[in-house]
CSV table of C-alpha atoms in Angstrom, one decimal:
chain,number,residue,atom,x,y,z
L,1,MET,CA,1.9,-23.4,5.9
L,2,ARG,CA,0.6,-20.1,4.7
L,3,GLN,CA,-1.6,-20.1,1.6
L,4,PRO,CA,0.0,-18.3,-1.4
L,5,ALA,CA,-1.8,-15.1,-2.4
L,6,VAL,CA,-1.0,-13.7,-5.8
L,7,ILE,CA,-0.7,-10.0,-6.3
L,8,GLU,CA,-0.4,-8.5,-9.8
L,9,ALA,CA,2.1,-5.6,-9.9
L,10,PRO,CA,2.5,-4.8,-13.6
L,11,SER,CA,4.5,-1.6,-13.1
L,12,VAL,CA,7.2,-0.7,-15.7
L,13,LEU,CA,7.8,2.8,-14.3
L,14,GLY,CA,11.4,1.7,-13.6
L,15,LEU,CA,12.0,0.4,-17.1
L,16,ARG,CA,9.8,1.1,-20.1
L,17,PRO,CA,6.5,-0.3,-21.5
L,18,SER,CA,8.2,-2.9,-23.6
L,19,GLY,CA,6.0,-5.8,-22.6
L,20,VAL,CA,7.1,-6.7,-19.1
L,21,GLN,CA,3.8,-5.3,-17.9
L,22,ASP,CA,2.2,-8.4,-19.4
L,23,LEU,CA,4.0,-10.8,-17.1
L,24,PRO,CA,1.2,-11.3,-14.6
L,25,THR,CA,-1.4,-12.1,-17.2
L,26,ALA,CA,0.9,-14.4,-19.0
L,27,LEU,CA,1.8,-16.4,-15.9
L,28,LEU,CA,-1.8,-16.5,-14.6
L,29,ASP,CA,-2.9,-17.8,-18.1
L,30,THR,CA,-0.6,-20.8,-17.5
L,31,GLY,CA,-2.9,-21.8,-14.6
L,32,LEU,CA,-0.5,-20.6,-11.9
L,33,LEU,CA,-3.3,-19.9,-9.3
L,34,THR,CA,-4.7,-23.4,-9.6
L,35,HIS,CA,-1.3,-25.1,-9.6
L,36,LEU,CA,-0.3,-23.2,-6.5
L,37,GLY,CA,-3.6,-23.6,-4.7
L,38,ALA,CA,-3.4,-19.8,-4.4
L,39,VAL,CA,-5.9,-17.0,-3.9
L,40,TRP,CA,-5.9,-13.9,-6.0
L,41,ALA,CA,-5.2,-10.8,-3.8
L,42,GLY,CA,-5.5,-8.0,-6.3
L,43,ARG,CA,-3.9,-5.9,-9.0
L,44,ILE,CA,-2.3,-2.5,-8.7
L,45,GLU,CA,-2.1,-0.5,-11.9
L,46,ALA,CA,0.7,1.9,-12.3
L,47,PRO,CA,0.3,5.7,-13.0
L,48,ALA,CA,1.0,6.9,-16.6
L,49,TYR,CA,4.5,6.3,-17.8
L,50,ASP,CA,6.6,9.5,-18.4
L,51,PRO,CA,9.6,8.9,-20.7
L,52,GLY,CA,11.3,12.1,-19.6
L,53,ARG,CA,14.2,11.7,-17.1
L,54,ASP,CA,13.5,13.7,-13.9
L,55,ALA,CA,16.0,16.5,-13.6
L,56,GLY,CA,16.2,16.5,-9.8
L,57,THR,CA,16.8,12.8,-9.3
L,58,GLY,CA,18.1,11.6,-12.6
L,59,ILE,CA,15.6,8.8,-12.5
L,60,LEU,CA,12.6,8.0,-14.7
L,61,ASN,CA,9.2,8.3,-13.0
L,62,PRO,CA,10.5,8.8,-9.4
L,63,VAL,CA,7.3,10.2,-8.0
L,64,GLY,CA,5.2,7.5,-9.7
L,65,ILE,CA,7.5,4.8,-8.3
L,66,ALA,CA,7.3,6.2,-4.8
L,67,GLN,CA,3.6,6.4,-4.9
L,68,TYR,CA,3.3,2.9,-6.4
L,69,SER,CA,5.6,1.5,-3.8
L,70,VAL,CA,3.4,2.7,-1.0
L,71,ARG,CA,0.3,1.3,-2.6
L,72,LEU,CA,2.0,-2.1,-3.2
L,73,ALA,CA,3.3,-2.1,0.4
L,74,ASP,CA,-0.3,-1.6,1.6
L,75,LEU,CA,-1.5,-4.6,-0.3
L,76,VAL,CA,1.4,-6.8,0.6
L,77,GLY,CA,1.0,-5.8,4.2
L,78,SER,CA,-2.7,-6.7,4.0
L,79,VAL,CA,-1.8,-10.2,2.6
L,80,LEU,CA,0.8,-10.7,5.4
L,81,GLY,CA,-1.8,-9.6,8.0
L,82,ARG,CA,-4.2,-12.2,6.8
L,83,GLY,CA,-1.6,-14.9,7.3
L,84,CYS,CA,-1.0,-15.6,3.6
L,85,PHE,CA,2.2,-15.8,1.6
L,86,PRO,CA,2.5,-13.0,-1.0
L,87,VAL,CA,3.6,-14.0,-4.5
L,88,VAL,CA,4.0,-10.7,-6.4
L,89,LEU,CA,4.0,-10.8,-10.2
L,90,GLY,CA,5.7,-7.8,-11.7
L,91,GLY,CA,6.5,-5.7,-13.6
L,92,ASP,CA,10.0,-4.5,-13.5
L,93,CYS,CA,12.5,-4.8,-10.6
L,94,SER,CA,11.5,-1.4,-9.1
L,95,ILE,CA,8.5,-3.3,-7.5
L,96,LEU,CA,11.0,-4.6,-5.0
L,97,LEU,CA,10.8,-1.3,-3.1
L,98,GLY,CA,7.1,-1.7,-2.3
L,99,ASN,CA,7.6,-5.3,-1.2
L,100,LEU,CA,10.4,-4.4,1.1
L,101,LEU,CA,8.5,-1.3,2.4
L,102,ALA,CA,5.8,-3.7,3.6
L,103,LEU,CA,8.3,-5.6,5.6
L,104,ARG,CA,10.2,-2.6,6.8
L,105,ARG,CA,6.9,-1.3,8.4
L,106,ARG,CA,7.0,-4.5,10.5
L,107,GLY,CA,10.6,-4.6,11.6
L,108,ARG,CA,13.9,-5.8,10.4
L,109,TYR,CA,14.0,-8.3,7.5
L,110,GLY,CA,16.5,-9.7,5.0
L,111,LEU,CA,16.6,-10.0,1.2
L,112,LEU,CA,17.6,-12.9,-1.0
L,113,PHE,CA,18.3,-11.1,-4.3
L,114,LEU,CA,18.2,-13.6,-7.2
L,115,ASP,CA,19.2,-11.6,-10.3
L,116,GLY,CA,21.6,-11.9,-13.2
L,117,HIS,CA,22.5,-8.2,-12.5
L,118,THR,CA,23.4,-6.6,-9.2
L,119,ASP,CA,21.2,-3.5,-10.0
L,120,PHE,CA,23.4,-1.3,-7.8
L,121,TYR,CA,23.7,1.7,-10.2
L,122,GLN,CA,23.7,5.3,-9.1
L,123,PRO,CA,21.7,7.7,-11.3
L,124,SER,CA,24.8,9.3,-12.7
L,125,ALA,CA,26.0,5.9,-14.1
L,126,GLU,CA,22.7,4.5,-15.3
L,127,PRO,CA,22.4,5.5,-19.0
L,128,THR,CA,18.7,6.2,-19.2
L,129,GLY,CA,17.8,6.6,-15.5
L,130,GLU,CA,15.9,3.3,-15.1
L,131,ALA,CA,15.2,2.5,-11.5
L,132,ALA,CA,15.1,-1.2,-12.5
L,133,SER,CA,18.9,-1.0,-12.6
L,134,MET,CA,19.1,0.7,-9.2
L,135,GLU,CA,16.6,-1.0,-7.0
L,136,LEU,CA,19.1,-2.8,-4.8
L,137,ALA,CA,21.0,0.5,-4.2
L,138,LEU,CA,17.8,2.3,-3.5
L,139,ALA,CA,16.6,-0.4,-1.1
L,140,THR,CA,19.8,-0.2,0.9
L,141,GLY,CA,19.4,3.6,1.2
L,142,ARG,CA,21.6,4.8,-1.6
L,143,GLY,CA,20.3,7.4,-4.0
L,144,PRO,CA,17.7,10.2,-4.0
L,145,ALA,CA,15.7,10.3,-0.8
L,146,LEU,CA,12.4,10.2,-2.6
L,147,LEU,CA,13.1,6.5,-3.3
L,148,ALA,CA,15.9,5.7,-0.9
L,149,ASP,CA,14.0,6.9,2.1
L,150,LEU,CA,10.4,5.9,1.5
L,151,GLU,CA,8.2,7.0,4.4
L,152,GLY,CA,11.3,8.0,6.2
L,153,ARG,CA,12.1,4.3,6.8
L,154,GLY,CA,15.3,4.0,4.7
L,155,PRO,CA,17.2,1.9,4.3
L,156,LEU,CA,14.5,-0.6,3.6
L,157,VAL,CA,17.1,-3.4,4.2
L,158,ARG,CA,20.6,-3.2,5.7
L,159,ASP,CA,23.6,-4.2,3.7
L,160,GLU,CA,24.4,-7.1,6.0
L,161,ASP,CA,20.8,-8.3,5.6
L,162,VAL,CA,21.2,-8.9,1.8
L,163,VAL,CA,22.5,-11.8,-0.2
L,164,ALA,CA,23.0,-11.0,-3.9
L,165,PHE,CA,22.9,-14.4,-5.6
L,166,GLY,CA,23.8,-15.6,-9.1
L,167,PHE,CA,24.7,-12.3,-10.8
L,168,ARG,CA,27.1,-12.3,-13.7
L,169,ASP,CA,27.4,-8.6,-14.7
L,170,ALA,CA,30.6,-7.7,-12.8
L,171,ALA,CA,32.6,-6.7,-15.9
L,172,GLU,CA,29.7,-4.9,-17.6
L,173,SER,CA,28.8,-2.9,-14.5
L,174,ALA,CA,32.4,-1.9,-13.7
L,175,GLU,CA,32.9,-0.7,-17.2
L,176,ALA,CA,29.7,1.4,-16.9
L,177,GLY,CA,31.0,3.0,-13.7
L,178,MET,CA,28.4,1.4,-11.3
L,179,GLN,CA,29.2,2.0,-7.7
L,180,PRO,CA,30.8,-1.2,-6.1
L,181,LEU,CA,28.8,-3.4,-3.8
L,182,PRO,CA,29.5,-2.5,-0.2
L,183,PRO,CA,31.7,-4.9,1.8
L,184,ARG,CA,29.0,-5.8,4.3
L,185,LEU,CA,26.6,-6.9,1.6
L,186,ASN,CA,26.8,-10.7,1.0
L,187,ALA,CA,27.5,-11.6,-2.6
L,188,ILE,CA,27.6,-15.0,-4.3
L,189,ASP,CA,28.1,-14.6,-8.0
L,190,ILE,CA,27.4,-17.2,-10.7
L,191,ASP,CA,30.9,-18.6,-10.4
L,192,GLY,CA,30.4,-19.1,-6.6
L,193,VAL,CA,27.0,-20.7,-7.2
L,194,ARG,CA,28.6,-23.2,-9.7
L,195,ALA,CA,31.6,-23.9,-7.5
L,196,ALA,CA,29.3,-24.9,-4.5
L,197,GLY,CA,26.4,-26.3,-6.5
L,198,ALA,CA,23.1,-24.4,-6.7
L,199,ALA,CA,21.4,-26.1,-3.7
L,200,ALA,CA,24.5,-25.7,-1.4
L,201,ALA,CA,25.0,-22.1,-2.5
L,202,ALA,CA,21.3,-21.4,-1.8
L,203,ARG,CA,21.6,-23.0,1.7
L,204,ARG,CA,24.6,-20.9,2.4
L,205,ALA,CA,22.7,-17.8,1.4
L,206,VAL,CA,19.7,-18.7,3.5
L,207,ASP,CA,22.0,-19.4,6.5
L,208,ARG,CA,23.5,-15.9,6.1
L,209,LEU,CA,20.0,-14.5,6.4
L,210,ALA,CA,19.2,-16.3,9.6
L,211,GLY,CA,19.3,-14.8,13.1
L,212,ALA,CA,21.0,-11.4,13.8
L,213,GLY,CA,17.7,-9.9,14.8
L,214,ARG,CA,16.0,-10.5,11.4
L,215,ALA,CA,12.4,-11.6,11.5
L,216,GLY,CA,12.7,-13.4,8.1
L,217,TYR,CA,13.5,-12.4,4.5
L,218,TRP,CA,12.0,-11.6,1.2
L,219,VAL,CA,12.9,-13.4,-2.1
L,220,HIS,CA,13.3,-11.3,-5.2
L,221,LEU,CA,13.5,-13.2,-8.5
L,222,ASP,CA,14.5,-11.5,-11.7
L,223,VAL,CA,14.2,-14.2,-14.4
L,224,ASP,CA,17.3,-13.0,-16.1
L,225,ILE,CA,19.2,-15.0,-13.5
L,226,LEU,CA,18.4,-17.9,-15.9
L,227,ASP,CA,20.7,-18.9,-18.7
L,228,ASP,CA,20.2,-16.7,-21.7
L,229,ALA,CA,19.9,-19.8,-23.9
L,230,ILE,CA,16.7,-20.8,-22.1
L,231,MET,CA,15.4,-17.4,-21.0
L,232,PRO,CA,15.8,-15.0,-24.0
L,233,ALA,CA,12.5,-13.2,-23.1
L,234,VAL,CA,14.1,-10.4,-21.1
L,235,ASP,CA,15.0,-6.9,-22.1
L,236,TYR,CA,18.7,-6.9,-21.0
L,237,ARG,CA,20.4,-10.2,-22.1
L,238,LEU,CA,23.7,-11.6,-20.8
L,239,PRO,CA,25.3,-14.9,-21.7
L,240,GLY,CA,25.2,-17.6,-19.1
L,241,GLY,CA,23.0,-18.1,-16.0
L,242,LEU,CA,21.2,-20.8,-14.2
L,243,THR,CA,19.5,-23.8,-15.7
L,244,TRP,CA,15.8,-24.4,-14.9
L,245,LEU,CA,16.7,-27.3,-12.5
L,246,GLU,CA,19.2,-25.1,-10.7
L,247,LEU,CA,16.7,-22.3,-10.2
L,248,GLU,CA,14.1,-24.8,-9.0
L,249,SER,CA,16.6,-26.1,-6.5
L,250,VAL,CA,17.4,-22.6,-5.3
L,251,LEU,CA,13.8,-21.7,-4.9
L,252,ARG,CA,12.9,-24.8,-3.0
L,253,THR,CA,15.8,-24.1,-0.6
L,254,ALA,CA,14.9,-20.4,-0.3
L,255,LEU,CA,11.2,-20.8,0.2
L,256,ALA,CA,11.1,-23.6,2.7
L,257,GLY,CA,10.2,-23.1,6.3
L,258,GLU,CA,8.7,-20.1,8.0
L,259,ARG,CA,11.5,-17.5,7.5
L,260,PRO,CA,10.7,-16.5,3.9
L,261,GLN,CA,8.0,-13.9,3.9
L,262,GLY,CA,7.2,-13.5,0.2
L,263,LEU,CA,8.4,-13.8,-3.4
L,264,ASP,CA,8.3,-11.4,-6.3
L,265,VAL,CA,8.9,-12.3,-10.0
L,266,THR,CA,10.1,-9.7,-12.4
L,267,ILE,CA,11.3,-8.9,-15.9
L,268,PHE,CA,9.9,-11.8,-18.0
L,269,ASN,CA,8.6,-10.2,-21.2
L,270,PRO,CA,5.9,-12.3,-22.8
L,271,ARG,CA,6.2,-10.3,-26.1
L,272,LEU,CA,9.5,-12.0,-26.6
L,273,ASP,CA,7.9,-15.4,-26.1
L,274,PRO,CA,5.5,-15.5,-29.1
L,275,ASP,CA,4.5,-19.1,-28.8
L,276,GLY,CA,4.1,-19.0,-25.0
L,277,THR,CA,6.5,-21.9,-24.3
L,278,ILE,CA,8.9,-20.0,-22.1
L,279,GLY,CA,6.0,-18.7,-20.0
L,280,VAL,CA,4.7,-22.2,-19.4
L,281,ARG,CA,8.1,-23.4,-18.4
L,282,LEU,CA,8.5,-20.5,-16.0
L,283,GLY,CA,5.1,-21.3,-14.5
L,284,GLU,CA,6.3,-24.9,-13.9
L,285,CYS,CA,9.5,-23.7,-12.4
L,286,LEU,CA,7.6,-21.4,-9.9
L,287,ARG,CA,5.2,-24.2,-9.1
L,288,ARG,CA,8.0,-26.6,-8.4
L,289,GLY,CA,10.0,-24.0,-6.4
L,290,LEU,CA,6.9,-23.1,-4.3
L,291,SER,CA,5.9,-26.8,-3.8
L,292,VAL,CA,7.8,-26.7,-0.5
L,293,ARG,CA,5.1,-24.3,0.7
L,294,THR,CA,2.1,-25.7,-1.1
L,295,GLY,CA,2.7,-29.4,-1.3
L,296,ASN,CA,1.5,-29.2,-4.9
């Protein structure tokens, strides 16, 4: 098994500096490195945040996100090149672009997208231009070329190489005018997860990402996939979601074997967790989910 290597990626260029940038420090303070038997691989600071929406793209900080994505891809690629397993602690969901760029440089890979939201907005439908509501659309080549065609390699992942898993925002996103998910993109919403059971649904998702010329897949985890009752420390809250045990089961299934290439964790806001208890529980969940890789 490849040793986990933790990368800190505290960018909030795709959201706002509300506290999500403190995620890496909060999780590392729970002893995550030791619990995972991981090495620390570095930290990439984001450029200055600009609250003004870019007139050309309709997105906040598009140039900064593009530059950050390249730098993150370089570090993730270096970790992969050393034979380690990258665990990238965000930040907001726009860090997904850098992680996928690292894989796209190597070939064709899939994406298991664990998120309470589908994040498939087009700039015209996203109220404030936050790329953290668009990253799945951008990763599949939809949107301004500055972000949807990084290094001329877009799309970073093909529609048929994605499984969107556990989302529960269909009514909200439709009302806002978000573009629909394309028919070739695999989707298992929260009702589908519950109908099958979390472990069985995760196995179905992983099976869909096997073969077809893919060399493996990346796992993206936005912690708002968790039930709002147990994970209120996020900026955009929705009722419902997975339990801790369900998420642990999904992660164990998704991270087992040699096909998973890395994991990112996004959106947890420690400023909304004043006593630190949610952060500790999140650290435990990640340790248990990654135990299939570490034996810890």
